[in-house]
CSV table of C-alpha atoms in Angstrom, one decimal:
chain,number,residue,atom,x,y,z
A,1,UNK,CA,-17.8,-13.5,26.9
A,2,UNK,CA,-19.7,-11.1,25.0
A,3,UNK,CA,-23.1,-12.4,22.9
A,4,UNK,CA,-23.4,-12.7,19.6
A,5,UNK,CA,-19.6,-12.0,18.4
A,6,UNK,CA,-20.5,-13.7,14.9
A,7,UNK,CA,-16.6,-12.3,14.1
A,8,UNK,CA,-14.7,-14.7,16.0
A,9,UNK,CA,-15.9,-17.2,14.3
A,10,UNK,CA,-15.4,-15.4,11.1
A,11,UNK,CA,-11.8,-15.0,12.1
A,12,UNK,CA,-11.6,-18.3,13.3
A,13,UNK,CA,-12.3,-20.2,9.9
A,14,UNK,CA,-10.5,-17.5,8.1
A,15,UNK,CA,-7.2,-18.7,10.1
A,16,UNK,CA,-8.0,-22.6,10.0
A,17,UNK,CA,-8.4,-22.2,5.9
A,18,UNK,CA,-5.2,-20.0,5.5
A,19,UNK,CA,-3.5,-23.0,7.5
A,20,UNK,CA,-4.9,-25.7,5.2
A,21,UNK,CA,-3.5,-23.9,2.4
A,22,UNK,CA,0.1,-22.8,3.9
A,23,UNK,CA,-0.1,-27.0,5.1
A,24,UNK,CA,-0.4,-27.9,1.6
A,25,UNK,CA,1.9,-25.1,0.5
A,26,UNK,CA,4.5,-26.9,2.6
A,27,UNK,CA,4.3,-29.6,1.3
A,28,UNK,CA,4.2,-29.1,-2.1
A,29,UNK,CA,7.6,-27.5,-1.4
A,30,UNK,CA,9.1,-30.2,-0.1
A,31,UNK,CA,8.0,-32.2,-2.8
A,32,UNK,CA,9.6,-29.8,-5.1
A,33,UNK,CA,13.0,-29.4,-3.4
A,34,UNK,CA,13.5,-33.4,-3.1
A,35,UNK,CA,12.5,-33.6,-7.1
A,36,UNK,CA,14.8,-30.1,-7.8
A,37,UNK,CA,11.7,-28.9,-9.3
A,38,UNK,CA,12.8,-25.6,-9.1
A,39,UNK,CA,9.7,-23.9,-11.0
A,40,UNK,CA,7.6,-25.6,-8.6
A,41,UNK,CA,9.8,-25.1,-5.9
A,42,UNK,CA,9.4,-21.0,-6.5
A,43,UNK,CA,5.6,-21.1,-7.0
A,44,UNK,CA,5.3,-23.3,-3.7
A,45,UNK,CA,7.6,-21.1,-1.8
A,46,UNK,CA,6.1,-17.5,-2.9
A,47,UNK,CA,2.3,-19.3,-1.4
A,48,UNK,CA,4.1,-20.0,1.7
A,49,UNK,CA,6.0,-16.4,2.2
A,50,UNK,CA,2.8,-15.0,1.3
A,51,UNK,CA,0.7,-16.5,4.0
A,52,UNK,CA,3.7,-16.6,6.4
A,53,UNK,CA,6.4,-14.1,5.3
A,54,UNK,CA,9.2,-14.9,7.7
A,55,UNK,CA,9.0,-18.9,6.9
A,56,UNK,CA,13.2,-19.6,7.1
A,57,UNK,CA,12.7,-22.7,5.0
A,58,UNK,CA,10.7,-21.0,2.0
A,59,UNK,CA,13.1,-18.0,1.9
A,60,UNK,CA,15.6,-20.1,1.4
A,61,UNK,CA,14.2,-22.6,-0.6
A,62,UNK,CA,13.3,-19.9,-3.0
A,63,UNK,CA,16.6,-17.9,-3.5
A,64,UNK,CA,18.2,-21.6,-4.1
A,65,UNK,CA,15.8,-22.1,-6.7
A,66,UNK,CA,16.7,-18.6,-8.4
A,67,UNK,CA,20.4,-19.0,-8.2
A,68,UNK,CA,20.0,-22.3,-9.7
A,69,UNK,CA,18.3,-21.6,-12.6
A,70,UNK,CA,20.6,-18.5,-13.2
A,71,UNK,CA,18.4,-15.9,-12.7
A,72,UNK,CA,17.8,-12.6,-10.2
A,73,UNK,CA,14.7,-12.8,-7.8
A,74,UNK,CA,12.5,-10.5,-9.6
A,75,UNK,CA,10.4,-7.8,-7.7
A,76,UNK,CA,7.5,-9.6,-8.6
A,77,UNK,CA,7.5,-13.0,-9.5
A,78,UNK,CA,5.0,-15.8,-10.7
A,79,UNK,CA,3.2,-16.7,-7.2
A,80,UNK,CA,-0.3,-17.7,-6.4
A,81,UNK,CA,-2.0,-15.8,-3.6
A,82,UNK,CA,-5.7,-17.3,-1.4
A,83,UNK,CA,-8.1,-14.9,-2.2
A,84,UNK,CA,-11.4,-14.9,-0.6
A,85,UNK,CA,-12.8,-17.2,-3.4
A,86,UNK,CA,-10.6,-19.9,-2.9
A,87,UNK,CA,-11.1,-23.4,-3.0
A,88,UNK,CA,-10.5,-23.7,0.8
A,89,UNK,CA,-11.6,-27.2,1.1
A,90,UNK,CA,-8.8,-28.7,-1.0
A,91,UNK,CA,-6.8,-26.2,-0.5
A,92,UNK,CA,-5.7,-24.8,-3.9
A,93,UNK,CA,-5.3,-21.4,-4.2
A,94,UNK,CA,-5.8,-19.2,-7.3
A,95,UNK,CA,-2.9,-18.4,-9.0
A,96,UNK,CA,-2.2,-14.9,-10.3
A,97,UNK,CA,-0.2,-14.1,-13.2
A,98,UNK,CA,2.4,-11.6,-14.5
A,99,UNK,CA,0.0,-10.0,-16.3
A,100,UNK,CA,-2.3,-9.5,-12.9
A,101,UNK,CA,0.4,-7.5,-11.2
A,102,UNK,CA,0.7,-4.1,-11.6
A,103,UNK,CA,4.4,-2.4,-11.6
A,104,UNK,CA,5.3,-0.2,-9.1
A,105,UNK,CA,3.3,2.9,-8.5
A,106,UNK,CA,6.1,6.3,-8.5
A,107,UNK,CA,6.1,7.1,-4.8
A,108,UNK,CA,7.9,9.7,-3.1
A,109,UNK,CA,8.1,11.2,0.9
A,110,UNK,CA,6.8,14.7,1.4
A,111,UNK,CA,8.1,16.4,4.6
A,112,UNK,CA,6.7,19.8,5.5
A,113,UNK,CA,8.6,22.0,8.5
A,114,UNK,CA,6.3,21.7,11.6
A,115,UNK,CA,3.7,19.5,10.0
A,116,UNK,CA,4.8,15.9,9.2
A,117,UNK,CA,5.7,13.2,6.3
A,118,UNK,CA,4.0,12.0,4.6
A,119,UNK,CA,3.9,9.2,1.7
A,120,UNK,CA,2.5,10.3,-1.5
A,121,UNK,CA,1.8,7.3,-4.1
A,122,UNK,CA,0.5,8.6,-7.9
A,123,UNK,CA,-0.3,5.3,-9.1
A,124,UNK,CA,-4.1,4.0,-10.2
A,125,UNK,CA,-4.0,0.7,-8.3
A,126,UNK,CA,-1.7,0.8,-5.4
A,127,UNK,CA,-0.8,-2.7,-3.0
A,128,UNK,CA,-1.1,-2.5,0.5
A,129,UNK,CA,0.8,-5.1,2.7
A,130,UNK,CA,3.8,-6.2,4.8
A,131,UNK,CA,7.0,-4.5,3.0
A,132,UNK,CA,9.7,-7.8,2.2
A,133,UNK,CA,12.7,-8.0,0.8
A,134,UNK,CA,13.2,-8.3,-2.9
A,135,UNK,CA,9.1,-7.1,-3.3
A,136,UNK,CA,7.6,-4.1,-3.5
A,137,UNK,CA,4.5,-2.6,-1.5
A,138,UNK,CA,2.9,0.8,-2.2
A,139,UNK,CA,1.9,1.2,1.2
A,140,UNK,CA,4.2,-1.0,3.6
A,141,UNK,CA,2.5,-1.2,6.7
A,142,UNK,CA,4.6,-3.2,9.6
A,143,UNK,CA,1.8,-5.3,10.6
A,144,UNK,CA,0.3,-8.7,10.8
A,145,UNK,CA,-0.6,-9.0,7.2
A,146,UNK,CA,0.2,-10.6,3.9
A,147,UNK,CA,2.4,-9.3,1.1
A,148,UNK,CA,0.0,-8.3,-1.0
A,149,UNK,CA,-3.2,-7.8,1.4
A,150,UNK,CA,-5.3,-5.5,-0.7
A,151,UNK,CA,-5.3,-3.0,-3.3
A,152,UNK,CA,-6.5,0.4,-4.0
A,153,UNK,CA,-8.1,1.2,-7.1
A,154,UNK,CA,-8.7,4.5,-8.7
A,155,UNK,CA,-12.0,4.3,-10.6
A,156,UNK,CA,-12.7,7.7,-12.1
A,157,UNK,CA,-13.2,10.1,-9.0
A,158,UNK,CA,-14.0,7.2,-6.7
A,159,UNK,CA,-11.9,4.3,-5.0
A,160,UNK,CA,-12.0,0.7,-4.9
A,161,UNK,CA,-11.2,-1.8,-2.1
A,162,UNK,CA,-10.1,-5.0,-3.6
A,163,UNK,CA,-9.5,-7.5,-0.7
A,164,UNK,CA,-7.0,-10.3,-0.9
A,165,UNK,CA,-6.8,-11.4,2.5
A,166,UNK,CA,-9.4,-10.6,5.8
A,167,UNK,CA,-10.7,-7.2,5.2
A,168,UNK,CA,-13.0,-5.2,6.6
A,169,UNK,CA,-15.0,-1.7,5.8
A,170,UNK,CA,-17.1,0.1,8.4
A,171,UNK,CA,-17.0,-3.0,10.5
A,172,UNK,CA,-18.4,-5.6,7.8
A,173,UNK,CA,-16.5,-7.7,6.2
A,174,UNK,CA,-15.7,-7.8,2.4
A,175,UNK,CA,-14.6,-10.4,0.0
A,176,UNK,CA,-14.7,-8.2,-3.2
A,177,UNK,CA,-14.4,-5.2,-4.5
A,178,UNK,CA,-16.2,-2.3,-2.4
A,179,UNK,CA,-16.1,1.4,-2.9
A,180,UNK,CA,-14.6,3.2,-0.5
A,181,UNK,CA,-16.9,7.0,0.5
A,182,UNK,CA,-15.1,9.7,2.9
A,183,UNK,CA,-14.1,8.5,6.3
A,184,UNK,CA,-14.7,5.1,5.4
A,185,UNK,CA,-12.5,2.8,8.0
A,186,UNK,CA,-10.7,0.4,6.7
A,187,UNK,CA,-9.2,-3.0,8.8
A,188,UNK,CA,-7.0,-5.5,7.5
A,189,UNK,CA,-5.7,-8.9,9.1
A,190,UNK,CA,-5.7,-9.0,12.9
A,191,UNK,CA,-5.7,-5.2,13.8
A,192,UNK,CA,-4.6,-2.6,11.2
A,193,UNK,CA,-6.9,0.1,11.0
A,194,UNK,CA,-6.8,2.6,8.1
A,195,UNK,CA,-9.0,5.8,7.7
A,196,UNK,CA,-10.3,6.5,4.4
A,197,UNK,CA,-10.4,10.5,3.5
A,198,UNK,CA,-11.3,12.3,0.1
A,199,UNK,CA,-11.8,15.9,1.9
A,200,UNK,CA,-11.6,18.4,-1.1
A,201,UNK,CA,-14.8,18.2,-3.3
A,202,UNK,CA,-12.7,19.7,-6.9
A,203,UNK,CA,-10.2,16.6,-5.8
A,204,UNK,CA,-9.9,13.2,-6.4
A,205,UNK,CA,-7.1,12.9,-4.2
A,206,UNK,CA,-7.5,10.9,-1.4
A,207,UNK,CA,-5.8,10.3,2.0
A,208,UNK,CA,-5.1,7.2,4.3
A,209,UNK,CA,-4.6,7.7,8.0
A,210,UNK,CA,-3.2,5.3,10.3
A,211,UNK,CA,-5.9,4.8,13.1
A,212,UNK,CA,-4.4,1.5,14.6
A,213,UNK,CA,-0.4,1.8,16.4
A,214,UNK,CA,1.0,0.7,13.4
A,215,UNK,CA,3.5,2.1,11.2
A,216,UNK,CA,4.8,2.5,8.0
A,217,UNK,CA,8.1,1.8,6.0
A,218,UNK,CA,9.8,4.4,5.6
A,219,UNK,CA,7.8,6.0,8.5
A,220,UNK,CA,5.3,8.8,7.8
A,221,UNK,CA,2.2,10.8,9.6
A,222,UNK,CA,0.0,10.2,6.9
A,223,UNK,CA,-0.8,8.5,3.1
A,224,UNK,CA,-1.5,10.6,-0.1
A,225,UNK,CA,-3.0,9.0,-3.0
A,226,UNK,CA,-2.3,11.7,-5.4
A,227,UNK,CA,-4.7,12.2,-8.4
A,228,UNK,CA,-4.7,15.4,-10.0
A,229,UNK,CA,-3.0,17.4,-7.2
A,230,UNK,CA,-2.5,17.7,-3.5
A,231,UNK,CA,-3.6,20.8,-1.8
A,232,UNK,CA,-1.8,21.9,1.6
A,233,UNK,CA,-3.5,25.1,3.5
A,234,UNK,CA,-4.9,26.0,6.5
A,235,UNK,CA,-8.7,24.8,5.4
A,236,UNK,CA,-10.2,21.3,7.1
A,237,UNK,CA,-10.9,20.3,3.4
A,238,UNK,CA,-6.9,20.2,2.4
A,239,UNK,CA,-5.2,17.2,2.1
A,240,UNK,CA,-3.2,18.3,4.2
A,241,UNK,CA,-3.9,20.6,6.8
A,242,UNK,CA,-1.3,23.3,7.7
A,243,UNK,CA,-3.0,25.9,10.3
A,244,UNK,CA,-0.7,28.4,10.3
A,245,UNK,CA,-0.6,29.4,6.9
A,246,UNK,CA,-1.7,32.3,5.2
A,247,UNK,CA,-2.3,30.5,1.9
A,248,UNK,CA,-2.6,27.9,0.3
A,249,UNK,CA,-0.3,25.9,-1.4
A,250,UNK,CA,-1.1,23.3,-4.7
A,251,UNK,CA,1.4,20.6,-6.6
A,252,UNK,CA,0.1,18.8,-9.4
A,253,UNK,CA,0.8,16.9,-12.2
A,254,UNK,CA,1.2,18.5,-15.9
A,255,UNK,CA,2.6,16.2,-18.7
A,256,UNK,CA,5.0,13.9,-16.6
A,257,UNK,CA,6.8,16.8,-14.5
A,258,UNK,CA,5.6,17.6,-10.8
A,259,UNK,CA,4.6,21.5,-10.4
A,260,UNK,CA,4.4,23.6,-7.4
A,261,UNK,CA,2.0,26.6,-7.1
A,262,UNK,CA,2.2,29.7,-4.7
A,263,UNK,CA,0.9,32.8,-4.6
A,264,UNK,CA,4.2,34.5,-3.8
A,265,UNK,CA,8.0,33.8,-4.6
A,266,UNK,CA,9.5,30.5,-4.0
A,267,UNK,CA,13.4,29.1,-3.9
A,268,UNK,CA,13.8,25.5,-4.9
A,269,UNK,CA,17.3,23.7,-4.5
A,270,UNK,CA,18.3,27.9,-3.5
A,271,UNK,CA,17.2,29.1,-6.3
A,272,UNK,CA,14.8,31.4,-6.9
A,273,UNK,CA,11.7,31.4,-9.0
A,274,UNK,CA,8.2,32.9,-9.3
A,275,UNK,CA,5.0,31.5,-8.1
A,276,UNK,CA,4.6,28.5,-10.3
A,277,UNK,CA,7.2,26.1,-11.2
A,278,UNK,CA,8.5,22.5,-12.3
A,279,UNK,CA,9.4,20.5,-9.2
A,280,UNK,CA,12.8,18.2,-9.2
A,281,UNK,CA,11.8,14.7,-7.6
A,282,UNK,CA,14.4,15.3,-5.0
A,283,UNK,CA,14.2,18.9,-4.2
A,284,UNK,CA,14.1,21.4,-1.0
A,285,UNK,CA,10.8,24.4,-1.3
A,286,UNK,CA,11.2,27.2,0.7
A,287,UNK,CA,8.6,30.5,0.8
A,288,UNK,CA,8.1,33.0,3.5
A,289,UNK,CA,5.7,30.9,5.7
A,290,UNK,CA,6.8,27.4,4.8
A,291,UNK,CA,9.5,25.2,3.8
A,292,UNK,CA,9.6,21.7,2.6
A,293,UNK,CA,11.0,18.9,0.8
A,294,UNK,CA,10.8,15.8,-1.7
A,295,UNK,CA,12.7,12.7,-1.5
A,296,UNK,CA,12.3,10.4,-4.5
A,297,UNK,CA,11.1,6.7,-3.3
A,298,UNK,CA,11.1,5.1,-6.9
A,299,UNK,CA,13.7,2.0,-6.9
């Protein structure tokens, strides 16, 4: 009833073009089936999941046309994806390639005593979507969104949001790349609200926090995009913040191998070490004020 809500008809042709393409999507699948086109048949199937990831008839379709051929479903196959510069009016999507997908970013879950978890992801460019089966998602949100509904791009000490789908920053939306500057708030699809943080100015690590009800897979309080290290401490500029502690405590990166620093002794997997040392992906950290632990995420 409100005037001038130029968004719902935004949102409105957004929807009727991603239904022209999944239409046409559809039916190039059945086309592909009835022929046993079964490299069609996967290309047509992956556009359909993408747009409508619980579609019975595509799942199905596509893990026929794998075990036909004689091959595993890969974690990422071929597919073609609508971006916001597609050719809505015939519907044809743009296709994106092997080469366009990046591999899995190393992830793992950091849970601190009487704090939280938290999802820490070290890669460059990192996928945000709806987790699936058989496909990985840096950052899994159970939502209403596509598989692959945006990325996150490290550029130098900055950040990138590359939209695939609807997107929004600050309220506007975006169909290309925009950088992303502290509490920048991010929306994707119908609802998912992000908020973007880079609080430590000798950082580039940045944070995500969920600012909408939904949640991540596996579960966590919060999203670190790791850089060069991740500070925890009592300070507002920390990554994350831990009030009650007396000092601060720093992991980071040095050729390959994940190190935690402390100003005091530290016991890792029970035993015990001084106050800087190499960190096991899957390991339990315990000091006099703290205690905490790493569980490896990588597949």
């Amino acid at each position: 009833l409100g005037p001038q809500l130029d968004w719902i008809d935004e949102f409105r042709q957004e929807a009727e073009d991603s239904e022209r393409i999944l239409r046409t999507a559809r039916e190039d699948l059945h086309r592909a089936m009835a022929s046993e086109d079964w490299t069609s048949v996967v290309t047509a199937s992956e556009t359909v999941l993408d747009l409508a990831p619980h579609d019975q008839v595509a799942t199905q379709a596509r893990g026929k046309a794998w075990k036909t051929v004689g091959a595993k479903m890969p974690s990422y196959a071929g597919l073609t994806s609508a971006r916001p510069n597609d050719d809505t009016k015939t519907g044809r999507s743009e296709a994106i390639s092997d080469t366009d997908i990046a591999p899995p970013s190393p992830r793992f879950q950091l849970w601190i005593d009487g704090i939280g978890g938290y999802l820490v992801c070290e890669g460059d460019d990192l996928t945000i979507g709806q987790p699936s089966n058989g496909k990985r998602v840096d950052i899994p949100i159970l939502g209403d969104l596509s598989q692959r509904h945006a990325t996150l791009r490290r550029c130098g000490e900055g950040y990138l949001l590359v939209p695939n789908r609807q997107a929004r920053v600050n309220g506007k939306s975006i169909t290309e790349a925009i950088s992303l500057a502290d509490r920048a708030v991010i929306e994707l699809g119908s609802g998912v609200r992000l908020i973007f943080r880079q609080p430590h100015p000798y950082s580039t690590t940045a944070t995500l926090q969920l600012a909408s009800s939904h949640r991540t897979q596996p579960a966590c309080d919060g999203i670190i995009l790791m850089a060069d290290n991740i500070v925890l401490g009592a300070e507002s500029n920390c990554h994350v913040v831990c009030r009650d502690w007396q000092s601060d405590v720093v992991l980071f990166n040095r050729a390959g191998s994940l190190h935690c620093q402390y100003p005091g002794p530290l016991e890792v997997n029970g035993a015990s070490y001084a106050s800087e040392i190499p960190l096991p992906r899957n390991s339990q950290i315990t000091a006099e004020e703290f205690s905490m632990s790493l569980e490896d995420l990588n597949e």
